[in-house]
Coordinates of C-alpha atoms and ligand atoms in Angstrom, one line a residue:
X1 CA -117.4 53.5 -45.2
X2 CA -117.1 50.6 -47.5
X3 CA -115.0 47.7 -46.4
X4 CA -113.3 47.8 -49.8
X5 CA -111.7 51.2 -49.0
X6 CA -110.3 50.1 -45.7
X7 CA -109.1 46.8 -47.0
X8 CA -107.2 48.5 -49.8
X9 CA -105.7 51.1 -47.4
X10 CA -104.8 48.3 -45.0
X11 CA -102.9 46.7 -47.9
X12 CA -101.0 49.9 -48.5
X13 CA -100.1 50.1 -44.8
X14 CA -99.0 46.4 -44.8
X15 CA -96.9 47.1 -47.8
X16 CA -95.2 50.0 -46.1
X17 CA -94.6 48.1 -42.9
X18 CA -93.0 45.3 -44.9
X19 CA -90.0 47.6 -45.4
X20 CA -87.2 46.0 -43.4
X21 CA -85.8 47.7 -40.3
X22 CA -82.4 46.0 -40.5
X23 CA -81.4 46.6 -44.1
X24 CA -78.3 44.5 -43.9
X25 CA -79.9 41.4 -42.2
X26 CA -82.8 41.6 -44.7
X27 CA -80.3 41.4 -47.7
X28 CA -78.6 38.0 -47.7
X29 CA -77.4 38.8 -51.2
X30 CA -75.4 41.7 -49.9
X31 CA -73.9 39.6 -47.2
X32 CA -73.1 36.9 -49.8
X33 CA -71.1 39.3 -52.0
X34 CA -69.2 40.5 -48.9
X35 CA -68.6 36.9 -47.9
X36 CA -67.1 36.2 -51.3
X37 CA -64.4 38.8 -51.0
X38 CA -63.7 39.3 -47.3
X39 CA -62.0 37.2 -44.6
X40 CA -64.0 36.3 -41.4
X41 CA -62.7 39.1 -39.3
X42 CA -63.4 41.8 -41.9
X43 CA -66.8 40.2 -42.7
X44 CA -67.8 40.4 -39.1
X45 CA -66.9 44.1 -39.0
X46 CA -68.8 44.8 -42.1
X47 CA -71.8 43.0 -40.8
X48 CA -71.8 44.9 -37.5
X49 CA -71.3 48.2 -39.3
X50 CA -73.9 47.4 -41.9
X51 CA -76.5 46.4 -39.3
X52 CA -76.0 49.6 -37.4
X53 CA -76.0 51.9 -40.4
X54 CA -78.8 50.0 -42.1
X55 CA -81.0 50.9 -39.1
X56 CA -79.9 54.5 -39.2
X57 CA -80.9 54.7 -42.8
X58 CA -84.4 53.4 -42.2
X59 CA -85.1 55.1 -38.9
X60 CA -83.4 58.5 -39.3
X61 CA -81.9 59.1 -42.8
X62 CA -85.0 58.1 -44.8
X63 CA -87.4 60.4 -42.9
X64 CA -85.0 63.3 -43.1
X65 CA -84.4 62.9 -46.8
X66 CA -88.2 62.8 -47.4
X67 CA -88.6 66.0 -45.4
X68 CA -86.3 68.2 -47.5
X69 CA -86.9 66.9 -51.0
X70 CA -89.3 69.7 -51.8
X71 CA -87.0 72.4 -50.5
X72 CA -84.4 73.2 -53.1
X73 CA -81.2 74.8 -52.0
X74 CA -81.1 78.6 -52.5
X75 CA -78.2 80.9 -53.4
X76 CA -77.6 83.9 -51.2
X77 CA -74.9 85.9 -52.9
X78 CA -74.9 88.6 -50.2
X79 CA -75.6 88.8 -46.5
X80 CA -77.9 91.3 -45.0
X81 CA -75.2 94.0 -44.9
X82 CA -74.4 93.6 -48.6
X83 CA -71.2 91.7 -48.1
X84 CA -70.7 89.1 -50.9
X85 CA -70.8 85.7 -49.3
X86 CA -71.8 83.2 -52.1
X87 CA -73.6 81.1 -49.4
X88 CA -76.0 78.4 -50.3
X89 CA -78.9 77.9 -47.9
X90 CA -80.3 74.4 -47.3
X91 CA -83.2 73.0 -45.3
X92 CA -81.6 72.2 -41.9
X93 CA -82.7 68.6 -42.3
X94 CA -80.2 68.3 -45.3
X95 CA -77.3 68.9 -42.9
X96 CA -78.8 66.6 -40.3
X97 CA -78.8 63.9 -43.0
X98 CA -75.2 64.8 -44.0
X99 CA -74.2 64.3 -40.4
X100 CA -75.6 60.8 -40.4
X101 CA -73.8 59.9 -43.6
X102 CA -70.5 61.3 -42.4
X103 CA -70.9 59.6 -39.0
X104 CA -71.1 56.2 -40.7
X105 CA -67.4 56.4 -41.3
X106 CA -67.8 56.4 -45.1
X107 CA -65.3 59.3 -45.5
X108 CA -63.0 58.2 -42.8
X109 CA -62.6 54.9 -44.7
X110 CA -61.6 56.8 -47.8
X111 CA -58.5 57.9 -46.0
X112 CA -57.1 54.4 -45.7
X113 CA -56.5 52.2 -48.7
X114 CA -57.9 48.7 -48.2
X115 CA -61.4 49.6 -47.0
X116 CA -63.3 49.7 -50.3
X117 CA -65.8 47.0 -49.2
X118 CA -66.6 48.9 -46.0
X119 CA -67.2 52.0 -48.2
X120 CA -69.2 50.0 -50.7
X121 CA -71.5 48.6 -48.1
X122 CA -72.2 51.9 -46.5
X123 CA -72.7 53.6 -49.9
X124 CA -75.1 50.9 -51.1
X125 CA -77.2 51.1 -47.9
X126 CA -77.5 54.9 -48.0
X127 CA -78.4 54.7 -51.7
X128 CA -81.6 52.8 -50.8
X129 CA -83.0 56.2 -49.9
X130 CA -82.0 57.7 -53.2
X131 CA -80.2 60.4 -51.2
X132 CA -77.8 61.3 -54.0
X133 CA -77.5 64.8 -52.6
X134 CA -75.1 63.5 -50.0
X135 CA -73.9 60.5 -51.9
X136 CA -72.6 62.8 -54.6
X137 CA -70.7 64.8 -52.0
X138 CA -69.4 61.6 -50.4
X139 CA -68.2 60.5 -53.9
X140 CA -66.4 63.7 -54.7
X141 CA -64.9 63.9 -51.2
X142 CA -63.6 60.3 -51.5
X143 CA -62.2 61.1 -55.0
X144 CA -60.4 64.3 -53.6
X145 CA -59.0 62.2 -50.7
X146 CA -57.6 59.7 -53.1
X147 CA -56.1 62.4 -55.3
X148 CA -54.4 64.0 -52.4
X149 CA -53.3 60.7 -50.9
X150 CA -51.6 59.7 -54.1
X151 CA -50.4 62.9 -55.7
X152 CA -50.3 65.9 -53.4
X153 CA -47.3 67.4 -51.6
X154 CA -46.8 66.4 -48.0
X155 CA -47.8 69.9 -47.0
X156 CA -51.1 69.9 -48.9
X157 CA -51.8 66.3 -47.7
X158 CA -51.2 67.2 -44.0
X159 CA -53.3 70.3 -44.3
X160 CA -56.4 68.8 -46.0
X161 CA -56.5 65.0 -45.4
X162 CA -57.4 65.1 -41.7
X163 CA -60.5 67.2 -42.4
X164 CA -61.4 65.4 -45.6
X165 CA -61.6 62.1 -43.6
X166 CA -63.3 63.5 -40.5
X167 CA -66.5 61.8 -39.3
X168 CA -67.9 64.9 -37.7
X169 CA -69.9 66.6 -40.5
X170 CA -69.7 70.0 -38.9
X171 CA -65.9 69.8 -38.9
X172 CA -65.4 67.8 -42.0
X173 CA -64.1 69.3 -45.3
X174 CA -66.2 68.4 -48.3
X175 CA -64.7 68.3 -51.7
X176 CA -65.9 68.8 -55.3
X177 CA -64.5 68.4 -58.7
X178 CA -65.0 70.8 -61.6
X179 CA -63.9 69.7 -65.0
X180 CA -66.9 70.5 -67.3
X181 CA -67.0 73.9 -69.1
X182 CA -69.7 75.2 -71.3
X183 CA -68.0 74.1 -74.5
X184 CA -67.6 70.5 -73.4
X185 CA -68.0 67.9 -70.7
X186 CA -67.0 64.7 -72.5
X187 CA -64.3 66.5 -74.4
X188 CA -62.2 67.4 -71.4
X189 CA -59.4 68.4 -73.6
X190 CA -61.4 71.5 -74.6
X191 CA -61.0 72.9 -71.0
X192 CA -59.9 76.5 -71.5
X193 CA -59.7 78.0 -68.0
X194 CA -56.1 79.5 -67.7
X195 CA -53.8 78.8 -64.8
X196 CA -50.9 81.3 -64.2
X197 CA -47.9 80.3 -62.1
X198 CA -47.1 82.9 -59.4
X199 CA -43.7 81.5 -58.7
X200 CA -44.5 81.1 -55.0
X201 CA -45.9 77.6 -55.1
X202 CA -49.4 78.9 -55.9
X203 CA -51.2 79.5 -59.2
X204 CA -54.0 81.8 -60.2
X205 CA -57.0 80.2 -61.8
X206 CA -59.6 82.0 -63.9
X207 CA -62.5 80.8 -66.1
X208 CA -66.0 79.6 -66.1
X209 CA -67.1 76.1 -64.9
X210 CA -70.5 75.1 -66.2
X211 CA -71.4 72.1 -64.0
X212 CA -70.2 72.4 -60.4
X213 CA -71.9 70.0 -58.0
X214 CA -71.5 70.5 -54.3
X215 CA -71.2 74.2 -55.0
X216 CA -71.1 74.7 -51.2
X217 CA -67.9 72.5 -50.9
X218 CA -65.0 73.7 -48.8
X219 CA -62.4 72.9 -51.5
X220 CA -62.6 72.3 -55.3
X221 CA -60.4 70.2 -57.5
X222 CA -60.3 72.0 -60.8
X223 CA -58.7 71.2 -64.2
X224 CA -57.1 74.3 -65.8
X225 CA -54.6 75.0 -68.5
X226 CA -51.2 76.4 -67.5
X227 CA -50.1 79.2 -69.7
X228 CA -48.3 77.9 -72.8
X229 CA -49.3 74.3 -72.1
X230 CA -50.1 72.2 -75.2
X231 CA -53.7 71.8 -76.2
X232 CA -55.8 68.8 -75.4
X233 CA -55.9 66.7 -72.2
X234 CA -52.1 66.5 -72.0
X235 CA -51.8 70.3 -71.3
X236 CA -54.1 70.3 -68.3
X237 CA -53.1 70.8 -64.7
X238 CA -55.0 69.7 -61.5
X239 CA -55.4 72.4 -58.9
X240 CA -56.9 72.5 -55.4
X241 CA -58.8 75.7 -54.8
X242 CA -60.0 76.4 -51.3
X243 CA -63.3 78.2 -51.0
X244 CA -61.9 80.7 -48.6
X245 CA -58.4 82.1 -48.0
X246 CA -58.0 83.7 -44.6
X247 CA -61.8 83.8 -44.3
X248 CA -62.2 85.8 -47.5
X249 CA -63.8 84.3 -50.7
X250 CA -61.1 82.9 -52.9
X251 CA -61.7 84.5 -56.3
X252 CA -64.9 82.8 -57.2
X253 CA -68.6 83.7 -57.7
X254 CA -71.6 81.6 -58.3
X255 CA -73.7 82.7 -61.3
X256 CA -76.7 80.6 -60.5
X257 CA -77.8 77.2 -59.2
X258 CA -78.8 74.6 -61.8
X259 CA -82.5 73.7 -61.9
X260 CA -82.1 69.9 -62.2
X261 CA -84.2 66.9 -63.0
X262 CA -82.6 64.8 -60.2
X263 CA -80.3 65.0 -57.2
X264 CA -82.2 68.1 -56.4
X265 CA -81.3 68.4 -52.7
X266 CA -77.7 69.0 -53.6
X267 CA -76.6 72.4 -55.1
X268 CA -75.1 72.3 -58.6
X269 CA -74.0 75.6 -60.0
X270 CA -72.3 77.6 -62.7
X271 CA -69.2 79.2 -61.2
X272 CA -66.7 81.9 -62.4
X273 CA -63.2 81.9 -61.1
X274 CA -61.2 85.2 -61.3
X275 CA -57.6 84.9 -60.1
X276 CA -58.5 82.2 -57.5
X277 CA -55.5 80.9 -55.6
X278 CA -54.9 77.3 -56.6
X279 CA -52.4 74.7 -55.3
X280 CA -51.0 72.4 -58.0
X281 CA -51.6 68.7 -57.3
X282 CA -48.8 66.5 -58.7
X283 CA -47.1 67.3 -61.9
X284 CA -49.0 70.3 -63.5
X285 CA -48.7 68.6 -66.9
X286 CA -50.3 65.4 -65.6
X287 CA -53.6 66.9 -64.3
X288 CA -55.9 64.9 -66.6
X289 CA -54.3 61.6 -65.7
X290 CA -54.4 62.4 -61.9
X291 CA -58.0 63.4 -62.2
X292 CA -59.0 60.3 -64.3
X293 CA -57.2 57.6 -62.3
X294 CA -57.9 58.8 -58.8
X295 CA -61.1 60.9 -59.1
X296 CA -63.1 59.8 -62.1
X297 CA -62.4 56.1 -61.6
X298 CA -63.5 56.5 -58.0
X299 CA -66.7 58.3 -59.1
X300 CA -67.5 55.7 -61.7
X301 CA -67.2 52.9 -59.1
X302 CA -69.3 54.7 -56.5
X303 CA -71.8 55.6 -59.2
X304 CA -72.4 51.9 -59.8
X305 CA -72.6 51.3 -56.0
X306 CA -75.4 53.9 -56.0
X307 CA -77.1 52.1 -58.9
X308 CA -77.0 48.8 -57.0
X309 CA -78.6 50.4 -53.9
X310 CA -81.3 52.1 -56.1
X311 CA -82.1 48.8 -57.7
X312 CA -82.3 47.0 -54.4
X313 CA -84.8 49.5 -53.2
X314 CA -86.8 49.2 -56.5
X315 CA -86.9 45.5 -55.9
X316 CA -88.0 45.9 -52.3
X317 CA -90.8 48.4 -53.2
X318 CA -92.2 46.5 -56.1
X319 CA -92.0 43.0 -54.6
X320 CA -93.7 44.0 -51.3
X321 CA -96.4 46.0 -53.2
X322 CA -97.2 42.9 -55.4
X323 CA -97.6 40.8 -52.2
X324 CA -100.2 43.2 -50.8
X325 CA -102.0 44.8 -53.7
X326 CA -105.1 43.1 -55.1
X327 CA -106.8 43.4 -58.5
X328 CA -109.5 41.3 -60.0
X329 CA -109.9 39.5 -56.7
X330 CA -106.3 38.3 -56.4
X331 CA -102.9 39.5 -55.3
X332 CA -101.1 41.1 -58.2
X333 CA -98.1 39.0 -57.3
X334 CA -100.1 36.0 -58.7
X335 CA -100.3 37.4 -62.2
X336 CA -97.7 35.8 -64.4
X337 CA -96.8 39.1 -66.0
X338 CA -96.1 40.7 -62.7
X339 CA -94.0 37.7 -61.5
X340 CA -91.9 37.9 -64.7
X341 CA -91.4 41.6 -64.3
X342 CA -90.3 41.4 -60.7
X343 CA -88.0 38.5 -61.6
X344 CA -86.4 40.7 -64.2
X345 CA -86.0 43.5 -61.6
X346 CA -84.3 41.1 -59.3
X347 CA -82.0 39.6 -61.9
X348 CA -80.8 43.1 -62.9
X349 CA -80.2 44.1 -59.3
X350 CA -78.2 40.9 -58.6
X351 CA -76.2 41.3 -61.7
X352 CA -75.3 44.9 -60.8
X353 CA -74.5 43.8 -57.2
X354 CA -72.1 41.1 -58.3
X355 CA -70.3 43.0 -61.0
X356 CA -69.9 46.1 -58.8
X357 CA -68.6 44.0 -55.9
X358 CA -66.1 42.4 -58.3
X359 CA -65.1 45.9 -59.3
X360 CA -64.8 46.8 -55.6
X361 CA -62.2 44.1 -55.2
X362 CA -60.2 45.5 -58.1
X363 CA -60.7 49.1 -56.9
X364 CA -59.3 48.1 -53.5
X365 CA -56.2 46.4 -55.0
X366 CA -55.5 49.4 -57.3
X367 CA -55.9 51.8 -54.3
X368 CA -53.6 49.6 -52.2
X369 CA -51.1 49.3 -55.1
X370 CA -51.3 45.5 -55.0
X371 CA -53.0 45.0 -58.3
X372 CA -50.9 43.2 -60.9
X373 CA -50.8 44.2 -64.5
X374 CA -53.8 42.0 -65.4
X375 CA -56.0 43.3 -62.6
X376 CA -55.0 46.8 -63.4
X377 CA -56.0 46.3 -67.0
X378 CA -59.3 44.6 -66.1
X379 CA -60.1 47.4 -63.6
X380 CA -59.5 50.0 -66.3
X381 CA -61.9 48.3 -68.6
X382 CA -64.6 47.3 -66.0
X383 CA -64.8 50.7 -64.2
X384 CA -66.0 52.3 -67.4
X385 CA -68.0 49.4 -68.9
X386 CA -69.7 48.6 -65.6
X387 CA -70.8 52.2 -65.0
X388 CA -72.4 52.3 -68.5
X389 CA -74.3 49.0 -68.1
X390 CA -75.4 49.5 -64.4
X391 CA -76.6 53.0 -64.8
X392 CA -78.7 52.1 -67.8
X393 CA -80.1 49.1 -65.9
X394 CA -80.8 51.2 -62.8
X395 CA -83.1 53.6 -64.7
X396 CA -84.8 50.7 -66.5
X397 CA -85.3 48.8 -63.3
X398 CA -86.8 51.7 -61.4
X399 CA -89.2 52.4 -64.3
X400 CA -90.3 48.7 -64.2
X401 CA -90.7 48.8 -60.5
X402 CA -92.7 52.0 -60.6
X403 CA -95.0 50.4 -63.1
X404 CA -95.8 47.6 -60.6
X405 CA -97.2 50.3 -58.3
X406 CA -99.6 51.4 -61.1
X407 CA -100.8 55.0 -60.8
X408 CA -99.4 55.2 -57.2
X409 CA -96.0 54.7 -58.7
X410 CA -96.2 58.2 -60.2
X411 CA -97.1 59.9 -57.0
X412 CA -94.3 61.7 -55.1
X413 CA -95.7 61.2 -51.7
X414 CA -96.6 57.5 -52.1
X415 CA -93.1 56.0 -52.5
X416 CA -89.5 56.8 -53.0
X417 CA -89.6 55.6 -56.6
X418 CA -90.1 58.9 -58.4
X419 CA -87.0 60.3 -56.6
X420 CA -85.0 57.2 -57.5
X421 CA -86.0 57.5 -61.1
X422 CA -84.9 61.1 -61.4
X423 CA -81.6 60.4 -59.6
X424 CA -81.0 57.3 -61.7
X425 CA -81.3 59.4 -64.9
X426 CA -78.7 61.9 -63.5
X427 CA -76.4 59.0 -62.6
X428 CA -76.5 58.1 -66.3
X429 CA -75.3 61.5 -67.3
X430 CA -72.5 62.4 -65.0
X431 CA -69.0 60.9 -64.7
X432 CA -69.1 59.9 -68.3
X433 CA -72.0 59.5 -70.7
X434 CA -72.7 56.1 -72.3
X435 CA -71.2 57.0 -75.6
X436 CA -68.0 58.5 -74.3
X437 CA -67.5 55.5 -72.0
X438 CA -68.0 53.3 -75.0
X439 CA -65.6 55.3 -77.1
X440 CA -63.0 55.2 -74.3
X441 CA -63.2 51.4 -73.8
X442 CA -62.9 50.8 -77.5
X443 CA -59.9 53.1 -77.6
X444 CA -58.3 51.4 -74.6
X445 CA -58.9 47.9 -75.9
X446 CA -57.1 48.7 -79.1
X447 CA -54.4 51.1 -77.9
X448 CA -53.5 49.2 -74.8
X449 CA -54.0 45.8 -76.2
X450 CA -56.4 44.8 -73.5
X451 CA -58.8 42.7 -75.6
X452 CA -57.2 39.4 -74.8
X453 CA -57.1 40.1 -71.0
X454 CA -60.7 41.3 -70.9
X455 CA -62.1 38.5 -73.0
X456 CA -60.0 35.7 -71.4
X457 CA -61.2 36.6 -67.9
X458 CA -64.9 36.2 -68.6
X459 CA -64.3 33.1 -70.8
X460 CA -62.1 31.5 -68.2
X461 CA -64.7 32.0 -65.5
X462 CA -67.5 30.6 -67.7
X463 CA -65.3 27.6 -68.8
X464 CA -64.5 26.9 -65.1
X465 CA -68.1 26.1 -64.2
X466 CA -67.9 22.4 -63.4
X467 CA -71.5 21.7 -62.1
X468 CA -73.3 20.1 -65.1
X469 CA -76.6 22.0 -64.6
X470 CA -74.8 25.4 -64.2
X471 CA -72.4 24.4 -67.0
X472 CA -75.3 24.1 -69.4
X473 CA -76.1 27.8 -68.8
X474 CA -72.4 28.7 -68.9
X475 CA -72.1 27.0 -72.3
X476 CA -75.0 29.0 -73.7
X477 CA -73.4 32.2 -72.3
X478 CA -70.1 31.2 -73.7
X479 CA -71.5 30.7 -77.2
X480 CA -73.0 34.2 -77.1
X481 CA -69.7 35.5 -75.7
X482 CA -67.8 34.1 -78.7
X483 CA -69.9 36.3 -80.9
X484 CA -69.2 39.3 -78.6
X485 CA -65.5 38.6 -78.7
X486 CA -65.7 38.4 -82.5
X487 CA -67.6 41.7 -82.7
X488 CA -65.1 43.3 -80.3
X489 CA -62.1 42.3 -82.4
X490 CA -63.9 43.5 -85.5
X491 CA -64.7 46.8 -83.9
X492 CA -61.0 47.3 -83.1
X493 CA -59.9 46.3 -86.6
X494 CA -62.6 48.5 -88.3
X495 CA -62.9 51.5 -86.1
X496 CA -65.4 53.4 -88.3
X497 CA -67.8 50.5 -88.2
X498 CA -67.0 49.7 -84.6
X499 CA -67.6 53.2 -83.4
X500 CA -71.2 52.8 -84.5
X501 CA -71.9 49.4 -83.1
X502 CA -69.6 48.8 -80.2
X503 CA -71.9 50.1 -77.5
X504 CA -74.3 47.1 -77.7
X505 CA -71.3 44.7 -77.9
X506 CA -69.9 46.3 -74.8
X507 CA -73.1 46.0 -72.9
X508 CA -73.3 42.3 -73.7
X509 CA -69.7 41.9 -72.8
X510 CA -70.5 43.2 -69.3
X511 CA -73.6 41.0 -69.2
X512 CA -71.5 37.9 -69.9
X513 CA -69.2 38.8 -67.1
X514 CA -72.2 39.3 -64.8
X515 CA -73.5 35.9 -65.8
X516 CA -70.1 34.3 -65.1
X517 CA -69.9 35.9 -61.7
X518 CA -73.5 34.8 -60.8
X519 CA -72.7 31.2 -61.9
X520 CA -69.5 31.2 -60.0
X521 CA -71.3 32.3 -56.9
X522 CA -74.0 29.7 -57.5
X523 CA -71.4 27.0 -57.7
X524 CA -70.3 28.0 -54.2
X525 CA -73.6 26.5 -53.0
X526 CA -75.6 27.7 -50.1
X527 CA -79.2 28.8 -49.7
X528 CA -79.0 31.5 -52.4
X529 CA -77.4 29.2 -55.1
X530 CA -80.7 28.4 -56.8
X531 CA -81.7 32.1 -57.1
X532 CA -78.2 33.0 -58.4
X533 CA -78.3 30.2 -61.0
X534 CA -81.7 31.3 -62.1
X535 CA -80.6 34.9 -62.4
X536 CA -77.7 33.8 -64.6
X537 CA -80.1 31.8 -66.8
X538 CA -82.6 34.6 -67.0
X539 CA -79.9 37.1 -68.1
X540 CA -78.3 34.6 -70.5
X541 CA -81.6 34.3 -72.3
X542 CA -82.2 38.0 -72.3
X543 CA -78.8 39.2 -73.4
X544 CA -76.4 36.5 -74.6
X545 CA -78.2 33.6 -76.2
X546 CA -79.2 35.3 -79.5
X547 CA -81.4 32.3 -80.7
X548 CA -83.3 32.1 -77.4
X549 CA -87.0 33.0 -77.2
X550 CA -88.5 32.7 -73.7
X551 CA -91.9 32.4 -75.4
X552 CA -90.7 29.1 -76.9
X553 CA -89.1 27.7 -73.8
X554 CA -91.4 25.6 -71.6
X555 CA -89.0 25.8 -68.7
X556 CA -89.0 29.6 -68.6
X557 CA -91.7 29.8 -65.9
X558 CA -89.6 27.6 -63.7
X559 CA -86.6 30.0 -64.2
X560 CA -88.8 32.9 -63.0
X561 CA -90.0 30.9 -60.0
X562 CA -86.5 29.8 -59.0
X563 CA -85.3 33.4 -59.3
X564 CA -88.1 34.7 -57.2
X565 CA -87.6 32.1 -54.4
X566 CA -90.1 33.0 -51.7
X567 CA -90.0 36.8 -52.4
X568 CA -93.6 36.9 -53.5
X569 CA -95.0 34.4 -51.0
Ligands
FAD1 C1 -76.7 67.1 -62.3 C2 -75.3 67.2 -62.9 C3 -74.2 67.5 -62.1 C4 -72.9 67.6 -62.7 N1 -71.9 67.9 -61.9 C5 -70.6 68.0 -62.4 C6 -69.5 68.4 -61.6 O1 -69.6 68.6 -60.4 N2 -68.3 68.6 -62.2 C7 -68.1 68.4 -63.5 O2 -67.0 68.5 -64.0 N3 -69.2 68.0 -64.3 C8 -70.4 67.8 -63.8 N4 -71.5 67.4 -64.6 C9 -71.3 67.4 -66.0 C10 -71.2 66.1 -66.6 O3 -70.0 65.4 -66.2 C11 -71.3 66.3 -68.1 O4 -72.6 66.8 -68.4 C12 -71.0 65.1 -68.9 O5 -69.6 64.8 -68.8 C13 -71.3 65.3 -70.4 O6 -70.8 66.4 -70.9 P1 -71.7 67.4 -71.7 O7 -72.9 67.7 -70.9 O8 -70.9 68.6 -72.1 O9 -72.2 66.6 -73.0 P2 -71.4 66.5 -74.4 O10 -70.0 66.2 -74.1 O11 -71.7 67.7 -75.2 O12 -72.1 65.3 -75.0 C14 -73.4 65.4 -75.7 C15 -73.7 64.0 -76.4 O13 -72.6 63.7 -77.3 C16 -72.1 62.4 -77.0 N5 -70.7 62.4 -77.3 C17 -69.7 63.2 -76.8 N6 -68.5 62.8 -77.2 C18 -68.7 61.6 -77.9 C19 -67.8 60.7 -78.5 N7 -66.5 60.8 -78.5 N8 -68.4 59.6 -79.1 C20 -69.7 59.4 -79.1 N9 -70.6 60.3 -78.6 C21 -70.1 61.4 -77.9 C22 -72.4 62.2 -75.5 O14 -72.4 60.8 -75.1 C23 -73.7 62.9 -75.4 O15 -74.7 62.0 -75.7 C24 -72.7 67.3 -64.1 C25 -73.8 67.0 -64.8 C26 -75.1 66.9 -64.3 C27 -76.2 66.5 -65.2

């Protein structure tokens, strides 16, 4: 055999073995964001938990996930005797993986307000595997836990919360959320499923739900319209529907499982309800508000955590590959185009990490009930705007990283990247499409008069950068941000025009906030300060400084090198 073959294959093996065993220790940027928001005791706890779970992800979760990706769940409507069961069969490894995710304490932590960073760290680490099959279930179960904590009667809370927050997967209750109907997902106000009051504390729910993820869940949170309620979102009630009542199926049947692009290990279905018993959660005329504030805002936060994990993995895969793969007699890491591309992947990952950890702080304060009016307003804005920007960036980043692997990037058995790409696209679609999030933020900014608060926060952060070198980048970002602020005000004053253009304005608004957070972190000093400052400068040139052309900036290569640090050495 030619030496060339074995040399190339050795390089592949070296690339694979570069994957860290301790995902937390290998990720000083993750530790830095935790350090920015947590006191010493809590940080020590997160480090310990992250080190243990990070190893589980690499040694156990990853191989399990890999083993069942080709085995789609199957619907078994009847058992062998012809009894209707509506069971979904999974590869046994799927449940083994679920047991690991649940044992991490991710769902236990959902039961107690004030543990959002613990949840964020676990979710991020698990997302490095692209195992959205269980992360979707964990998201919906966290959302249901919060809905019940905040709005359910004591009786419902006492019945369901202990199992929703169990760490033992075999005993745990997993939740799902069904809003979308065939006539509309974004337009939740079009929900037509009727709910009839039985007068005994229960309601009967009927209707067809078009997108039902975690179709094997033990309980579903469903939006339905009480008889005689007004049309639109205001007339909707939120109901908890158990899968079984006294071991019998509770008035539902699964039409079929969806054949999906991504998140394929998890079962998404079309489900019919026919007089299913439902328990009202909170005021039956406030179902939409309950669902948005506790459920959808949680999902949008967790969605971005997943994006950050996906992007971290994309960076790990492509940077290690570039260090080992050779072309034209040199490491591909030494080609300037490759260096620039990997620097961009890193900048996008860091930006998502910092804005999503900032959102985590707000999420925790809102969940604890300690957020003041300004924090509550900023949370309302950021949870939507950040989901939009980070999910778009995740897909783009995985695509860029897949490209670094060349043809091998397109091969399912070669790396995790094809799975990450498919899951990232699904992440873009669920929990609010880009356009609907944009429309909602624009509406919120005008209707709730949030513009000042949102704009001031980023501007204040940028103006507060005192270090002269960092301040130079902050000034450039601030100049771009003034244009963004102008466009935002114009969009609110001229809604017809704004509705057409606001999405790009909004994305740049999030970019400005990300740059401000990166500069603020850089100003804190430490070994990562140089990389953070370079990431801020890179993103400022890419998104905020409209007159900037990297092609005309002789210092651009040094920005790339400072951003990369020794990642490609
Ligand atoms: C794999 C998967 C799993 C899912 N699981 C669930 C689930 O468990 N529970 C659940 O309830 N839903 C679920 N969904 C549904 C998902 O939330 C919806 O698909 C999403 O909300 C969009 O709704 P839609 O598909 O009806 O698109 P539409 O609402 O028809 O939107 C079509 C297009 O029109 C645009 N649009 C709509 N309104 C506006 C507007 N006001 N301004 C500008 N543009 C607009 C949208 O951005 C989009 O580009 C899932 C989806 C997927 C892909």
